[in-house]
Amino acid sequence: MSLFRSKMFKTKMTIFCFFLTALILMVPTSSTATDNPTYSASTDTFIYANCSQARFSPGSAYETNLKFLLSSLVNSTVLNRYNNLTVPFGSGVKPEPDVTVYGLFQCSVDLDPISCSSCVSRAIALVGNTCPNSYSVFLQMQNCLVRYDKSSFFGVQDKTVMLKTCGQPMGFYDQDALTRVNDVIGSLGSGSEPDRTRVNGDVRGMAQCTEDLSPAQCQDCLTDAIGRLRSDCLMAQGGYVYLSKCYARFSFGGSHARQTPNSNFGGEKYDKDDDDNNIGKTLVIIIGIITLVILLVVLLAFLGKKLRKLQDDKCCR
Ligand SMILES: *[C@@H]1O[C@H](CO)[C@@H](O)[C@H](O)[C@H]1NC(C)=O
Ligand SMILES: *[C@@H]1O[C@H](CO)[C@@H](O)[C@H](O)[C@H]1NC(C)=O
Ligand SMILES: *[C@@H]1O[C@H](CO)[C@@H](O)[C@H](O)[C@H]1NC(C)=O
């Protein structure tokens, strides 16, 4: 009877120990998960800004409206990846020169609302230093765009080249790599979405229009940007073409970048690989700990049984 009870007790203890260790092990797992979002937030690097020479005077109605507009844009990142606003706005409100402000923001398609909000906030924080009191500002980050002006630019096609950069030339002639780049650039051109991501092996391409353009205007803009990317950056290890209303870019990750360090463009893929690596390492450590704990529990149970058997032998022989 007492033997049976002690066995029950031990089984219960073993189960309890197991759940306790499982609980302890949950803690590092969940902290790894909350660390992850910093990956996307950390890649919202500044690309370029264009500020008008014309400036409004501090304390003007334009400044008041601009502040309200920027605050509203940041607040609306929880709802959407894109928004255009006019301030003041409403039925019966007539646009007034040098008073009415038009603005928009847009985030990359793969950005979650929190990262989008942080990207747009960073962009707006940069505006203050980069373009103090400018009537018109165009600020492009890696993952988002903020733009405002005193006249409306919504729905207006504009293929002005804002920025074009090609990465280092390929270190050697590599037909395979060239084929992959060609394929990615080509496939960016087809599709109906205003937001495109294409991957072939280690080559990753992205293209995006601001969403105030109609689908036809967007395709027209992208065709231009992609054509320039192909003609100017095909033999490079990456490149981007930013037009006023759309952009196209591509980059290498993996083997090519390893052969020629520091020449990788954008570095998006690298950050992600590092993260994956970290998750992998954490997993290996967790599995190691679990295995150790299980071994320990089994060993203790075994020792306990041995001890009790010894005691039983002593008492009852
Ligand atoms: C930069 O902004 C100014 C004023 O808004 C504009 O005239 C100019 O064309 C812009 N530059 C480019 C490259 O679009
Ligand atoms: C945006 O949100 C903040 C914080 O909730 C609030 O204080 C601010 O008034 C909002 N801005 C606008 C324009 O609604
Ligand atoms: C947003 O842009 C569209 C054109 O793309 C325009 O018709 C609409 O009035 C704009 N909304 C605001 C609030 O300015």
GROMACS .gro file of N, CA and C in nm, residues 2-100:
model
  297
    2SER      N    1   0.186   0.130   0.095
    2SER     CA    2   0.272   0.248   0.102
    2SER      C    3   0.360   0.256  -0.023
    3LEU      N    4   0.394   0.142  -0.075
    3LEU     CA    5   0.475   0.137  -0.196
    3LEU      C    6   0.397   0.197  -0.312
    4PHE      N    7   0.269   0.161  -0.320
    4PHE     CA    8   0.183   0.210  -0.427
    4PHE      C    9   0.170   0.363  -0.418
    5ARG      N   10   0.149   0.410  -0.291
    5ARG     CA   11   0.131   0.553  -0.274
    5ARG      C   12   0.258   0.630  -0.314
    6SER      N   13   0.372   0.576  -0.274
    6SER     CA   14   0.496   0.646  -0.305
    6SER      C   15   0.520   0.647  -0.456
    7LYS      N   16   0.475   0.543  -0.522
    7LYS     CA   17   0.491   0.538  -0.667
    7LYS      C   18   0.405   0.647  -0.732
    8MET      N   19   0.279   0.659  -0.680
    8MET     CA   20   0.189   0.762  -0.730
    8MET      C   21   0.252   0.899  -0.712
    9PHE      N   22   0.309   0.917  -0.591
    9PHE     CA   23   0.369   1.046  -0.557
    9PHE      C   24   0.482   1.078  -0.655
   10LYS      N   25   0.563   0.977  -0.680
   10LYS     CA   26   0.679   0.999  -0.767
   10LYS      C   27   0.634   1.035  -0.910
   11THR      N   28   0.533   0.964  -0.955
   11THR     CA   29   0.482   0.993  -1.089
   11THR      C   30   0.435   1.137  -1.095
   12LYS      N   31   0.362   1.176  -0.988
   12LYS     CA   32   0.312   1.314  -0.984
   12LYS      C   33   0.427   1.413  -0.985
   13MET      N   34   0.531   1.383  -0.904
   13MET     CA   35   0.647   1.471  -0.897
   13MET      C   36   0.713   1.484  -1.034
   14THR      N   37   0.725   1.370  -1.101
   14THR     CA   38   0.790   1.371  -1.233
   14THR      C   39   0.713   1.461  -1.328
   15ILE      N   40   0.578   1.444  -1.327
   15ILE     CA   41   0.495   1.525  -1.416
   15ILE      C   42   0.507   1.672  -1.380
   16PHE      N   43   0.507   1.699  -1.249
   16PHE     CA   44   0.519   1.836  -1.203
   16PHE      C   45   0.651   1.899  -1.250
   17CYS      N   46   0.761   1.822  -1.230
   17CYS     CA   47   0.893   1.870  -1.271
   17CYS      C   48   0.894   1.902  -1.419
   18PHE      N   49   0.831   1.814  -1.494
   18PHE     CA   50   0.830   1.830  -1.639
   18PHE      C   51   0.761   1.959  -1.679
   19PHE      N   52   0.644   1.984  -1.617
   19PHE     CA   53   0.571   2.105  -1.650
   19PHE      C   54   0.646   2.230  -1.606
   20LEU      N   55   0.713   2.219  -1.492
   20LEU     CA   56   0.790   2.332  -1.441
   20LEU      C   57   0.899   2.370  -1.540
   21THR      N   58   0.975   2.268  -1.587
   21THR     CA   59   1.084   2.296  -1.681
   21THR      C   60   1.026   2.350  -1.812
   22ALA      N   61   0.914   2.293  -1.852
   22ALA     CA   62   0.852   2.340  -1.976
   22ALA      C   63   0.818   2.487  -1.963
   23LEU      N   64   0.764   2.524  -1.844
   23LEU     CA   65   0.725   2.663  -1.818
   23LEU      C   66   0.847   2.754  -1.824
   24ILE      N   67   0.957   2.708  -1.759
   24ILE     CA   68   1.080   2.788  -1.759
   24ILE      C   69   1.129   2.808  -1.902
   25LEU      N   70   1.118   2.700  -1.980
   25LEU     CA   71   1.169   2.706  -2.118
   25LEU      C   72   1.085   2.796  -2.207
   26MET      N   73   0.958   2.816  -2.169
   26MET     CA   74   0.871   2.904  -2.249
   26MET      C   75   0.924   3.047  -2.246
   27VAL      N   76   0.988   3.086  -2.136
   27VAL     CA   77   1.028   3.226  -2.119
   27VAL      C   78   1.125   3.272  -2.228
   28PRO      N   79   1.239   3.202  -2.250
   28PRO     CA   80   1.328   3.250  -2.357
   28PRO      C   81   1.263   3.244  -2.495
   29THR      N   82   1.172   3.149  -2.517
   29THR     CA   83   1.108   3.137  -2.648
   29THR      C   84   1.026   3.262  -2.679
   30SER      N   85   0.947   3.307  -2.581
   30SER     CA   86   0.859   3.419  -2.608
   30SER      C   87   0.939   3.549  -2.621
   31SER      N   88   1.052   3.560  -2.550
   31SER     CA   89   1.129   3.684  -2.561
   31SER      C   90   1.195   3.693  -2.698
   32THR      N   91   1.230   3.578  -2.757
   32THR     CA   92   1.287   3.577  -2.892
   32THR      C   93   1.182   3.631  -2.989
   33ALA      N   94   1.056   3.591  -2.970
   33ALA     CA   95   0.950   3.632  -3.062
   33ALA      C   96   0.928   3.783  -3.055
   34THR      N   97   0.935   3.840  -2.936
   34THR     CA   98   0.910   3.983  -2.926
   34THR      C   99   1.029   4.062  -2.977
   35ASP      N  100   1.147   4.001  -2.984
   35ASP     CA  101   1.263   4.070  -3.037
   35ASP      C  102   1.253   4.088  -3.188
   36ASN      N  103   1.178   4.001  -3.252
   36ASN     CA  104   1.175   3.998  -3.398
   36ASN      C  105   1.135   4.126  -3.469
   37PRO      N  106   1.026   4.195  -3.423
   37PRO     CA  107   0.981   4.310  -3.499
   37PRO      C  108   1.088   4.418  -3.519
   38THR      N  109   1.192   4.421  -3.435
   38THR     CA  110   1.297   4.521  -3.453
   38THR      C  111   1.366   4.502  -3.587
   39TYR      N  112   1.355   4.384  -3.646
   39TYR     CA  113   1.419   4.359  -3.775
   39TYR      C  114   1.367   4.455  -3.882
   40SER      N  115   1.234   4.463  -3.896
   40SER     CA  116   1.180   4.548  -4.002
   40SER      C  117   1.198   4.695  -3.967
   41ALA      N  118   1.186   4.728  -3.838
   41ALA     CA  119   1.198   4.869  -3.799
   41ALA      C  120   1.341   4.918  -3.823
   42SER      N  121   1.439   4.828  -3.806
   42SER     CA  122   1.578   4.871  -3.816
   42SER      C  123   1.621   4.892  -3.961
   43THR      N  124   1.540   4.847  -4.056
   43THR     CA  125   1.580   4.863  -4.196
   43THR      C  126   1.517   4.986  -4.261
   44ASP      N  127   1.443   5.070  -4.185
   44ASP     CA  128   1.387   5.187  -4.251
   44ASP      C  129   1.491   5.298  -4.260
   45THR      N  130   1.591   5.273  -4.345
   45THR     CA  131   1.699   5.370  -4.364
   45THR      C  132   1.656   5.478  -4.463
   46PHE      N  133   1.715   5.594  -4.447
   46PHE     CA  134   1.687   5.709  -4.531
   46PHE      C  135   1.744   5.687  -4.673
   47ILE      N  136   1.665   5.718  -4.776
   47ILE     CA  137   1.715   5.706  -4.914
   47ILE      C  138   1.745   5.845  -4.972
   48TYR      N  139   1.645   5.931  -4.977
   48TYR     CA  140   1.670   6.067  -5.023
   48TYR      C  141   1.554   6.159  -4.986
   49ALA      N  142   1.580   6.288  -4.997
   49ALA     CA  143   1.475   6.387  -4.974
   49ALA      C  144   1.489   6.497  -5.078
   50ASN      N  145   1.376   6.553  -5.119
   50ASN     CA  146   1.376   6.671  -5.205
   50ASN      C  147   1.287   6.776  -5.140
   51CYS      N  148   1.346   6.891  -5.109
   51CYS     CA  149   1.272   6.995  -5.040
   51CYS      C  150   1.265   7.119  -5.128
   52SER      N  151   1.153   7.186  -5.125
   52SER     CA  152   1.140   7.310  -5.204
   52SER      C  153   1.222   7.420  -5.138
   53GLN      N  154   1.273   7.511  -5.224
   53GLN     CA  155   1.343   7.629  -5.171
   53GLN      C  156   1.243   7.723  -5.105
   54ALA      N  157   1.121   7.724  -5.164
   54ALA     CA  158   1.018   7.812  -5.108
   54ALA      C  159   0.981   7.765  -4.968
   55ARG      N  160   0.978   7.860  -4.873
   55ARG     CA  161   0.949   7.825  -4.734
   55ARG      C  162   0.833   7.905  -4.679
   56PHE      N  163   0.760   7.842  -4.590
   56PHE     CA  164   0.651   7.914  -4.522
   56PHE      C  165   0.709   7.981  -4.398
   57SER      N  166   0.639   8.084  -4.349
   57SER     CA  167   0.690   8.151  -4.229
   57SER      C  168   0.639   8.078  -4.105
   58PRO      N  169   0.725   8.068  -4.003
   58PRO     CA  170   0.684   8.001  -3.880
   58PRO      C  171   0.562   8.069  -3.819
   59GLY      N  172   0.471   7.988  -3.768
   59GLY     CA  173   0.351   8.042  -3.707
   59GLY      C  174   0.239   8.066  -3.806
   60SER      N  175   0.264   8.039  -3.937
   60SER     CA  176   0.162   8.062  -4.039
   60SER      C  177   0.053   7.955  -4.032
   61ALA      N  178  -0.057   7.983  -4.102
   61ALA     CA  179  -0.166   7.886  -4.108
   61ALA      C  180  -0.119   7.757  -4.175
   62TYR      N  181  -0.028   7.772  -4.272
   62TYR     CA  182   0.024   7.653  -4.341
   62TYR      C  183   0.095   7.562  -4.240
   63GLU      N  184   0.173   7.618  -4.152
   63GLU     CA  185   0.244   7.538  -4.053
   63GLU      C  186   0.147   7.464  -3.961
   64THR      N  187   0.042   7.534  -3.918
   64THR     CA  188  -0.059   7.473  -3.832
   64THR      C  189  -0.124   7.354  -3.904
   65ASN      N  190  -0.163   7.378  -4.030
   65ASN     CA  191  -0.228   7.271  -4.107
   65ASN      C  192  -0.133   7.155  -4.133
   66LEU      N  193  -0.006   7.189  -4.159
   66LEU     CA  194   0.094   7.086  -4.185
   66LEU      C  195   0.112   6.996  -4.062
   67LYS      N  196   0.119   7.058  -3.945
   67LYS     CA  197   0.135   6.979  -3.821
   67LYS      C  198   0.018   6.884  -3.802
   68PHE      N  199  -0.102   6.936  -3.828
   68PHE     CA  200  -0.221   6.853  -3.815
   68PHE      C  201  -0.218   6.739  -3.917
   69LEU      N  202  -0.176   6.771  -4.040
   69LEU     CA  203  -0.167   6.669  -4.146
   69LEU      C  204  -0.070   6.558  -4.109
   70LEU      N  205   0.050   6.595  -4.064
   70LEU     CA  206   0.152   6.495  -4.033
   70LEU      C  207   0.107   6.405  -3.917
   71SER      N  208   0.046   6.468  -3.818
   71SER     CA  209  -0.005   6.391  -3.704
   71SER      C  210  -0.114   6.294  -3.749
   72SER      N  211  -0.203   6.341  -3.838
   72SER     CA  212  -0.310   6.254  -3.888
   72SER      C  213  -0.255   6.139  -3.972
   73LEU      N  214  -0.149   6.168  -4.049
   73LEU     CA  215  -0.089   6.063  -4.132
   73LEU      C  216  -0.032   5.952  -4.043
   74VAL      N  217   0.045   5.991  -3.942
   74VAL     CA  218   0.103   5.890  -3.851
   74VAL      C  219  -0.009   5.810  -3.786
   75ASN      N  220  -0.113   5.879  -3.740
   75ASN     CA  221  -0.222   5.808  -3.674
   75ASN      C  222  -0.293   5.711  -3.767
   76SER      N  223  -0.298   5.741  -3.894
   76SER     CA  224  -0.371   5.652  -3.985
   76SER      C  225  -0.288   5.532  -4.030
   77THR      N  226  -0.162   5.521  -3.986
   77THR     CA  227  -0.082   5.403  -4.022
   77THR      C  228  -0.140   5.276  -3.961
   78VAL      N  229  -0.221   5.289  -3.853
   78VAL     CA  230  -0.280   5.169  -3.793
   78VAL      C  231  -0.388   5.110  -3.884
   79LEU      N  232  -0.445   5.195  -3.973
   79LEU     CA  233  -0.556   5.150  -4.057
   79LEU      C  234  -0.512   5.101  -4.194
   80ASN      N  235  -0.404   5.162  -4.247
   80ASN     CA  236  -0.372   5.138  -4.386
   80ASN      C  237  -0.223   5.158  -4.412
   81ARG      N  238  -0.175   5.102  -4.523
   81ARG     CA  239  -0.036   5.124  -4.563
   81ARG      C  240  -0.023   5.251  -4.648
   82TYR      N  241  -0.137   5.307  -4.684
   82TYR     CA  242  -0.136   5.427  -4.768
   82TYR      C  243  -0.250   5.520  -4.725
   83ASN      N  244  -0.226   5.651  -4.728
   83ASN     CA  245  -0.336   5.744  -4.706
   83ASN      C  246  -0.300   5.879  -4.766
   84ASN      N  247  -0.396   5.944  -4.830
   84ASN     CA  248  -0.376   6.082  -4.873
   84ASN      C  249  -0.478   6.172  -4.805
   85LEU      N  250  -0.431   6.289  -4.766
   85LEU     CA  251  -0.515   6.380  -4.688
   85LEU      C  252  -0.499   6.523  -4.739
   86THR      N  253  -0.605   6.600  -4.720
   86THR     CA  254  -0.601   6.743  -4.747
   86THR      C  255  -0.643   6.815  -4.620
   87VAL      N  256  -0.568   6.917  -4.579
   87VAL     CA  257  -0.602   6.991  -4.457
   87VAL      C  258  -0.601   7.141  -4.489
   88PRO      N  259  -0.706   7.217  -4.458
   88PRO     CA  260  -0.831   7.165  -4.401
   88PRO      C  261  -0.915   7.092  -4.507
   89PHE      N  262  -0.998   7.000  -4.460
   89PHE     CA  263  -1.077   6.921  -4.552
   89PHE      C  264  -1.221   6.913  -4.502
   90GLY      N  265  -1.313   6.905  -4.595
   90GLY     CA  266  -1.453   6.890  -4.558
   90GLY      C  267  -1.539   6.954  -4.665
   91SER      N  268  -1.668   6.922  -4.664
   91SER     CA  269  -1.755   6.981  -4.765
   91SER      C  270  -1.768   7.130  -4.734
   92GLY      N  271  -1.757   7.212  -4.837
   92GLY     CA  272  -1.770   7.356  -4.819
   92GLY      C  273  -1.637   7.425  -4.792
   93VAL      N  274  -1.531   7.345  -4.761
   93VAL     CA  275  -1.400   7.408  -4.741
   93VAL      C  276  -1.331   7.423  -4.877
   94LYS      N  277  -1.301   7.547  -4.913
   94LYS     CA  278  -1.235   7.572  -5.042
   94LYS      C  279  -1.084   7.574  -5.022
   95PRO      N  280  -1.008   7.513  -5.116
   95PRO     CA  281  -0.863   7.519  -5.103
   95PRO      C  282  -0.814   7.664  -5.114
   96GLU      N  283  -0.718   7.698  -5.028
   96GLU     CA  284  -0.663   7.833  -5.026
   96GLU      C  285  -0.514   7.825  -5.052
   97PRO      N  286  -0.463   7.907  -5.146
   97PRO     CA  287  -0.319   7.901  -5.172
   97PRO      C  288  -0.239   7.939  -5.048
   98ASP      N  289  -0.128   7.867  -5.027
   98ASP     CA  290  -0.038   7.890  -4.914
   98ASP      C  291  -0.100   7.860  -4.777
   99VAL      N  292  -0.219   7.799  -4.779
   99VAL     CA  293  -0.282   7.762  -4.653
   99VAL      C  294  -0.315   7.612  -4.654
  100THR      N  295  -0.376   7.568  -4.764
  100THR     CA  296  -0.414   7.427  -4.776
  100THR      C  297  -0.289   7.341  -4.801
   0.00000   0.00000   0.00000
